[in-house]
């Protein structure tokens, strides 16, 4: 990995999206008319269905197959080279199912974000909906965060909470959460594009000119 940033363009910011699968969050970003240029979609799997969606929308796609590399370091180096070919201001992980090295996360610090299907710091990792149901939580949700070397635990940008309903299965709960993912991920990217969102040296998130909500989600509801 070359540890030198390329020159940044001042005008319209550019975005590279990394996927591994169906790409519904990627589609939400593509459909959101974001004030940035989507430079490329990169997948670690050649069979990711999301690649076709990107191609249909005329977005450049690239495959960097993790299986072609002997270890995480060499995969991450190749991935960074593929990303840097587009000199993006923002790199969005959208269902990208590889653990990235701390060195990779540090290199893209402040411009690498992820969407996770839980209210972090609860339920990092996989099978979040089944685990939440097993624990009997009444409120679940999703989180967009900056990526650091600490898996699924980077500084939080935005979260959406949903109620867990009687009779929910992992699938019904996942669908309710996914609808919110598709709302909050474009919002986070929009803030980054506008320059109103940043990460400081101490790892704190700064969000300017954003109204704070004045409501609470209570589940089950009060009578
Ligand atoms: C989403 O639930 C996302 O939060 C998680 O992986 C899933 C990807 O779904 N990181 P999709 O590929 O965006 O449809």
mmCIF file of C-alpha atoms and ligand atoms in Angstrom:
data_model
loop_
_atom_site.group_PDB
_atom_site.id
_atom_site.type_symbol
_atom_site.label_atom_id
_atom_site.label_comp_id
_atom_site.label_asym_id
_atom_site.label_seq_id
_atom_site.Cartn_x
_atom_site.Cartn_y
_atom_site.Cartn_z
ATOM 1 C CA UNK A 1 0.000 0.000 0.000
ATOM 2 C CA UNK A 2 1.366 3.417 -0.899
ATOM 3 C CA UNK A 3 0.915 5.696 2.060
ATOM 4 C CA UNK A 4 0.684 8.879 0.074
ATOM 5 C CA UNK A 5 -2.636 10.509 -0.644
ATOM 6 C CA UNK A 6 -3.178 11.692 -4.197
ATOM 7 C CA UNK A 7 -4.119 15.285 -4.883
ATOM 8 C CA UNK A 8 -7.705 16.098 -3.880
ATOM 9 C CA UNK A 9 -10.103 17.882 -6.184
ATOM 10 C CA UNK A 10 -11.775 20.888 -4.636
ATOM 11 C CA UNK A 11 -15.077 20.763 -6.530
ATOM 12 C CA UNK A 12 -17.477 17.812 -6.585
ATOM 13 C CA UNK A 13 -16.411 15.070 -4.204
ATOM 14 C CA UNK A 14 -16.115 11.508 -5.392
ATOM 15 C CA UNK A 15 -17.206 8.263 -3.846
ATOM 16 C CA UNK A 16 -16.043 4.670 -4.205
ATOM 17 C CA UNK A 17 -18.408 1.972 -2.915
ATOM 18 C CA UNK A 18 -17.192 -1.467 -1.824
ATOM 19 C CA UNK A 19 -19.607 -4.399 -1.892
ATOM 20 C CA UNK A 20 -19.608 -8.174 -1.536
ATOM 21 C CA UNK A 21 -23.227 -9.112 -2.202
ATOM 22 C CA UNK A 22 -26.686 -7.998 -3.267
ATOM 23 C CA UNK A 23 -25.871 -4.305 -3.004
ATOM 24 C CA UNK A 24 -29.146 -2.850 -1.746
ATOM 25 C CA UNK A 25 -27.310 -0.193 0.284
ATOM 26 C CA UNK A 26 -25.176 0.562 -2.755
ATOM 27 C CA UNK A 27 -28.368 0.998 -4.765
ATOM 28 C CA UNK A 28 -29.762 3.327 -2.097
ATOM 29 C CA UNK A 29 -26.623 5.450 -2.459
ATOM 30 C CA UNK A 30 -26.844 5.415 -6.270
ATOM 31 C CA UNK A 31 -30.554 6.320 -6.188
ATOM 32 C CA UNK A 32 -30.175 9.131 -3.662
ATOM 33 C CA UNK A 33 -28.997 11.793 -6.131
ATOM 34 C CA UNK A 34 -26.069 12.543 -3.863
ATOM 35 C CA UNK A 35 -24.082 15.701 -4.553
ATOM 36 C CA UNK A 36 -21.004 13.658 -5.444
ATOM 37 C CA UNK A 37 -19.687 11.541 -8.285
ATOM 38 C CA UNK A 38 -19.774 7.776 -7.809
ATOM 39 C CA UNK A 39 -16.399 6.930 -9.323
ATOM 40 C CA UNK A 40 -16.535 3.145 -8.996
ATOM 41 C CA UNK A 41 -18.012 0.115 -7.291
ATOM 42 C CA UNK A 42 -15.449 -2.474 -6.227
ATOM 43 C CA UNK A 43 -16.271 -6.009 -5.111
ATOM 44 C CA UNK A 44 -14.169 -8.768 -3.615
ATOM 45 C CA UNK A 45 -16.524 -11.276 -5.233
ATOM 46 C CA UNK A 46 -17.021 -11.559 -8.985
ATOM 47 C CA UNK A 47 -20.522 -13.008 -8.434
ATOM 48 C CA UNK A 48 -21.822 -10.153 -6.256
ATOM 49 C CA UNK A 49 -25.308 -9.349 -7.649
ATOM 50 C CA UNK A 50 -24.761 -5.670 -6.841
ATOM 51 C CA UNK A 51 -22.148 -5.433 -9.604
ATOM 52 C CA UNK A 52 -24.832 -5.834 -12.245
ATOM 53 C CA UNK A 53 -26.911 -3.038 -10.706
ATOM 54 C CA UNK A 54 -23.881 -0.748 -10.823
ATOM 55 C CA UNK A 55 -23.102 -1.670 -14.446
ATOM 56 C CA UNK A 56 -26.716 -0.988 -15.441
ATOM 57 C CA UNK A 57 -26.319 2.492 -14.015
ATOM 58 C CA UNK A 58 -23.128 3.034 -15.996
ATOM 59 C CA UNK A 59 -20.835 2.979 -12.958
ATOM 60 C CA UNK A 60 -17.317 1.594 -13.424
ATOM 61 C CA UNK A 61 -16.904 -1.727 -11.629
ATOM 62 C CA UNK A 62 -13.814 -3.585 -10.548
ATOM 63 C CA UNK A 63 -13.205 -6.928 -8.872
ATOM 64 C CA UNK A 64 -10.387 -7.437 -6.385
ATOM 65 C CA UNK A 65 -10.863 -11.058 -5.376
ATOM 66 C CA UNK A 66 -9.598 -11.785 -1.882
ATOM 67 C CA UNK A 67 -8.953 -15.377 -2.905
ATOM 68 C CA UNK A 68 -6.193 -14.191 -5.240
ATOM 69 C CA UNK A 69 -4.116 -12.941 -2.314
ATOM 70 C CA UNK A 70 -2.246 -15.011 0.284
ATOM 71 C CA UNK A 71 -3.050 -12.803 3.289
ATOM 72 C CA UNK A 72 -5.020 -9.781 4.478
ATOM 73 C CA UNK A 73 -2.091 -7.398 4.075
ATOM 74 C CA UNK A 74 -1.565 -8.164 0.397
ATOM 75 C CA UNK A 75 -5.311 -8.108 -0.316
ATOM 76 C CA UNK A 76 -5.672 -4.745 1.387
ATOM 77 C CA UNK A 77 -2.706 -3.366 -0.558
ATOM 78 C CA UNK A 78 -4.306 -4.415 -3.852
ATOM 79 C CA UNK A 79 -7.693 -3.081 -2.736
ATOM 80 C CA UNK A 80 -6.189 0.283 -1.779
ATOM 81 C CA UNK A 81 -4.498 0.510 -5.181
ATOM 82 C CA UNK A 82 -7.835 -0.160 -6.917
ATOM 83 C CA UNK A 83 -9.557 2.460 -4.765
ATOM 84 C CA UNK A 84 -6.808 5.056 -5.144
ATOM 85 C CA UNK A 85 -6.927 4.764 -8.927
ATOM 86 C CA UNK A 86 -10.141 6.830 -8.543
ATOM 87 C CA UNK A 87 -8.785 9.241 -5.908
ATOM 88 C CA UNK A 88 -12.046 9.212 -3.932
ATOM 89 C CA UNK A 89 -12.865 11.638 -1.144
ATOM 90 C CA UNK A 90 -15.189 9.084 0.430
ATOM 91 C CA UNK A 91 -15.049 5.279 0.553
ATOM 92 C CA UNK A 92 -18.295 3.589 1.604
ATOM 93 C CA UNK A 93 -18.448 -0.064 2.655
ATOM 94 C CA UNK A 94 -21.880 -1.348 1.678
ATOM 95 C CA UNK A 95 -22.142 -4.966 2.734
ATOM 96 C CA UNK A 96 -18.409 -5.464 2.186
ATOM 97 C CA UNK A 97 -17.752 -8.733 3.992
ATOM 98 C CA UNK A 98 -13.993 -8.673 4.534
ATOM 99 C CA UNK A 99 -12.236 -7.636 7.706
ATOM 100 C CA UNK A 100 -9.847 -4.834 6.819
ATOM 101 C CA UNK A 101 -6.442 -4.409 8.455
ATOM 102 C CA UNK A 102 -5.930 -1.580 10.979
ATOM 103 C CA UNK A 103 -3.326 -0.159 8.573
ATOM 104 C CA UNK A 104 -5.962 0.077 5.818
ATOM 105 C CA UNK A 105 -8.453 1.734 8.181
ATOM 106 C CA UNK A 106 -5.836 4.221 9.344
ATOM 107 C CA UNK A 107 -4.837 5.080 5.768
ATOM 108 C CA UNK A 108 -8.446 6.044 4.931
ATOM 109 C CA UNK A 109 -9.149 7.587 8.345
ATOM 110 C CA UNK A 110 -12.007 10.083 8.260
ATOM 111 C CA UNK A 111 -13.183 9.138 4.787
ATOM 112 C CA UNK A 112 -13.954 5.418 5.188
ATOM 113 C CA UNK A 113 -17.457 4.621 6.475
ATOM 114 C CA UNK A 114 -19.522 1.495 7.038
ATOM 115 C CA UNK A 115 -23.145 0.567 7.616
ATOM 116 C CA UNK A 116 -23.844 -2.069 10.245
ATOM 117 C CA UNK A 117 -27.215 -3.730 10.983
ATOM 118 C CA UNK A 118 -27.383 -3.090 14.722
ATOM 119 C CA UNK A 119 -27.329 -0.251 17.212
ATOM 120 C CA UNK A 120 -23.600 -0.297 17.898
ATOM 121 C CA UNK A 121 -21.836 -0.921 20.202
ATOM 122 C CA UNK A 122 -24.400 -3.714 20.670
ATOM 123 C CA UNK A 123 -24.186 -6.644 18.278
ATOM 124 C CA UNK A 124 -21.042 -6.075 16.306
ATOM 125 C CA UNK A 125 -20.202 -8.957 13.956
ATOM 126 C CA UNK A 126 -22.603 -11.298 12.173
ATOM 127 C CA UNK A 127 -26.185 -12.546 12.723
ATOM 128 C CA UNK A 128 -27.163 -9.340 14.469
ATOM 129 C CA UNK A 129 -30.929 -9.763 14.057
ATOM 130 C CA UNK A 130 -31.042 -13.337 15.370
ATOM 131 C CA UNK A 131 -28.880 -12.341 18.330
ATOM 132 C CA UNK A 132 -31.076 -9.347 19.128
ATOM 133 C CA UNK A 133 -34.206 -11.515 19.000
ATOM 134 C CA UNK A 134 -32.596 -14.131 21.231
ATOM 135 C CA UNK A 135 -31.803 -11.466 23.821
ATOM 136 C CA UNK A 136 -35.370 -10.161 23.673
ATOM 137 C CA UNK A 137 -34.399 -6.540 23.034
ATOM 138 C CA UNK A 138 -37.333 -4.274 22.248
ATOM 139 C CA UNK A 139 -35.424 -1.779 20.155
ATOM 140 C CA UNK A 140 -32.939 -2.652 17.431
ATOM 141 C CA UNK A 141 -31.576 -0.763 14.442
ATOM 142 C CA UNK A 142 -28.614 0.208 12.342
ATOM 143 C CA UNK A 143 -25.533 2.390 12.509
ATOM 144 C CA UNK A 144 -23.294 4.274 10.092
ATOM 145 C CA UNK A 145 -19.820 4.761 11.523
ATOM 146 C CA UNK A 146 -16.317 5.724 10.556
ATOM 147 C CA UNK A 147 -14.140 2.658 10.126
ATOM 148 C CA UNK A 148 -11.204 2.177 12.475
ATOM 149 C CA UNK A 149 -9.045 -0.836 13.225
ATOM 150 C CA UNK A 150 -11.643 -1.854 15.822
ATOM 151 C CA UNK A 151 -14.118 -4.053 13.915
ATOM 152 C CA UNK A 152 -17.681 -2.580 13.859
ATOM 153 C CA UNK A 153 -16.796 -0.125 16.631
ATOM 154 C CA UNK A 154 -15.658 3.052 14.919
ATOM 155 C CA UNK A 155 -16.973 6.511 15.797
ATOM 156 C CA UNK A 156 -20.737 6.654 15.251
ATOM 157 C CA UNK A 157 -22.187 9.069 12.677
ATOM 158 C CA UNK A 158 -25.909 8.254 12.616
ATOM 159 C CA UNK A 159 -28.223 5.539 13.906
ATOM 160 C CA UNK A 160 -31.832 4.556 13.284
ATOM 161 C CA UNK A 161 -33.871 2.587 15.793
ATOM 162 C CA UNK A 162 -36.826 0.327 15.045
ATOM 163 C CA UNK A 163 -39.152 -1.559 17.355
ATOM 164 C CA UNK A 164 -38.833 -5.323 17.659
ATOM 165 C CA UNK A 165 -42.359 -6.642 17.205
ATOM 166 C CA UNK A 166 -44.174 -9.653 18.606
ATOM 167 C CA UNK A 167 -43.631 -12.582 16.243
ATOM 168 C CA UNK A 168 -40.596 -11.080 14.501
ATOM 169 C CA UNK A 169 -38.235 -13.488 12.815
ATOM 170 C CA UNK A 170 -34.652 -12.592 11.868
ATOM 171 C CA UNK A 171 -35.986 -11.993 8.333
ATOM 172 C CA UNK A 172 -38.834 -9.642 9.272
ATOM 173 C CA UNK A 173 -36.602 -7.723 11.650
ATOM 174 C CA UNK A 174 -33.819 -7.524 9.040
ATOM 175 C CA UNK A 175 -36.287 -6.090 6.513
ATOM 176 C CA UNK A 176 -37.456 -3.406 8.974
ATOM 177 C CA UNK A 177 -33.850 -2.468 9.765
ATOM 178 C CA UNK A 178 -32.788 -2.532 6.097
ATOM 179 C CA UNK A 179 -35.422 0.073 5.206
ATOM 180 C CA UNK A 180 -33.757 2.391 7.714
ATOM 181 C CA UNK A 181 -30.266 1.530 6.449
ATOM 182 C CA UNK A 182 -31.355 2.793 3.062
ATOM 183 C CA UNK A 183 -32.350 6.120 4.637
ATOM 184 C CA UNK A 184 -29.414 6.792 6.948
ATOM 185 C CA UNK A 185 -26.534 5.724 4.680
ATOM 186 C CA UNK A 186 -27.274 8.298 1.965
ATOM 187 C CA UNK A 187 -27.688 10.906 4.715
ATOM 188 C CA UNK A 188 -24.219 10.190 6.120
ATOM 189 C CA UNK A 189 -22.641 10.404 2.661
ATOM 190 C CA UNK A 190 -24.547 13.619 1.973
ATOM 191 C CA UNK A 191 -23.077 15.185 5.124
ATOM 192 C CA UNK A 192 -19.587 14.109 4.075
ATOM 193 C CA UNK A 193 -20.129 15.552 0.597
ATOM 194 C CA UNK A 194 -21.268 18.844 2.111
ATOM 195 C CA UNK A 195 -18.247 18.993 4.407
ATOM 196 C CA UNK A 196 -20.511 19.184 7.470
ATOM 197 C CA UNK A 197 -19.265 15.898 8.931
ATOM 198 C CA UNK A 198 -15.735 15.164 10.109
ATOM 199 C CA UNK A 199 -13.667 13.008 12.428
ATOM 200 C CA UNK A 200 -11.140 14.754 14.651
ATOM 201 C CA UNK A 201 -7.756 13.472 15.801
ATOM 202 C CA UNK A 202 -9.233 12.278 19.094
ATOM 203 C CA UNK A 203 -11.768 10.119 17.215
ATOM 204 C CA UNK A 204 -14.761 12.369 17.891
ATOM 205 C CA UNK A 205 -17.413 12.911 15.237
ATOM 206 C CA UNK A 206 -18.346 16.507 14.442
ATOM 207 C CA UNK A 207 -21.606 17.272 12.701
ATOM 208 C CA UNK A 208 -22.437 20.881 11.922
ATOM 209 C CA UNK A 209 -25.755 22.477 11.140
ATOM 210 C CA UNK A 210 -27.821 19.357 11.879
ATOM 211 C CA UNK A 211 -31.009 19.580 13.898
ATOM 212 C CA UNK A 212 -31.254 17.247 16.873
ATOM 213 C CA UNK A 213 -34.365 15.077 17.130
ATOM 214 C CA UNK A 214 -36.894 15.793 19.825
ATOM 215 C CA UNK A 215 -38.601 12.427 20.115
ATOM 216 C CA UNK A 216 -38.147 9.037 21.748
ATOM 217 C CA UNK A 217 -38.900 5.598 20.365
ATOM 218 C CA UNK A 218 -40.599 3.597 23.119
ATOM 219 C CA UNK A 219 -41.261 -0.061 22.347
ATOM 220 C CA UNK A 220 -43.782 -1.480 23.076
ATOM 221 C CA UNK A 221 -45.628 1.822 22.999
ATOM 222 C CA UNK A 222 -46.966 3.529 26.109
ATOM 223 C CA UNK A 223 -50.746 3.444 26.653
HETATM 224 C C1 LIG B 1 -26.567 -4.783 5.273
HETATM 225 O O1 LIG B 1 -27.465 -5.226 6.254
HETATM 226 C C2 LIG B 1 -25.450 -4.002 5.895
HETATM 227 O O2 LIG B 1 -25.830 -3.311 7.045
HETATM 228 C C3 LIG B 1 -24.464 -5.083 6.259
HETATM 229 O O3 LIG B 1 -24.545 -6.021 5.227
HETATM 230 C C4 LIG B 1 -25.824 -5.950 4.617
HETATM 231 C C5 LIG B 1 -25.578 -5.701 3.176
HETATM 232 O O4 LIG B 1 -26.749 -5.675 2.416
HETATM 233 N N1 LIG B 1 -23.143 -4.527 6.444
HETATM 234 P P1 LIG B 1 -26.735 -5.055 0.965
HETATM 235 O O5 LIG B 1 -25.672 -5.796 0.158
HETATM 236 O O6 LIG B 1 -26.433 -3.607 1.078
HETATM 237 O O7 LIG B 1 -28.101 -5.320 0.447
#
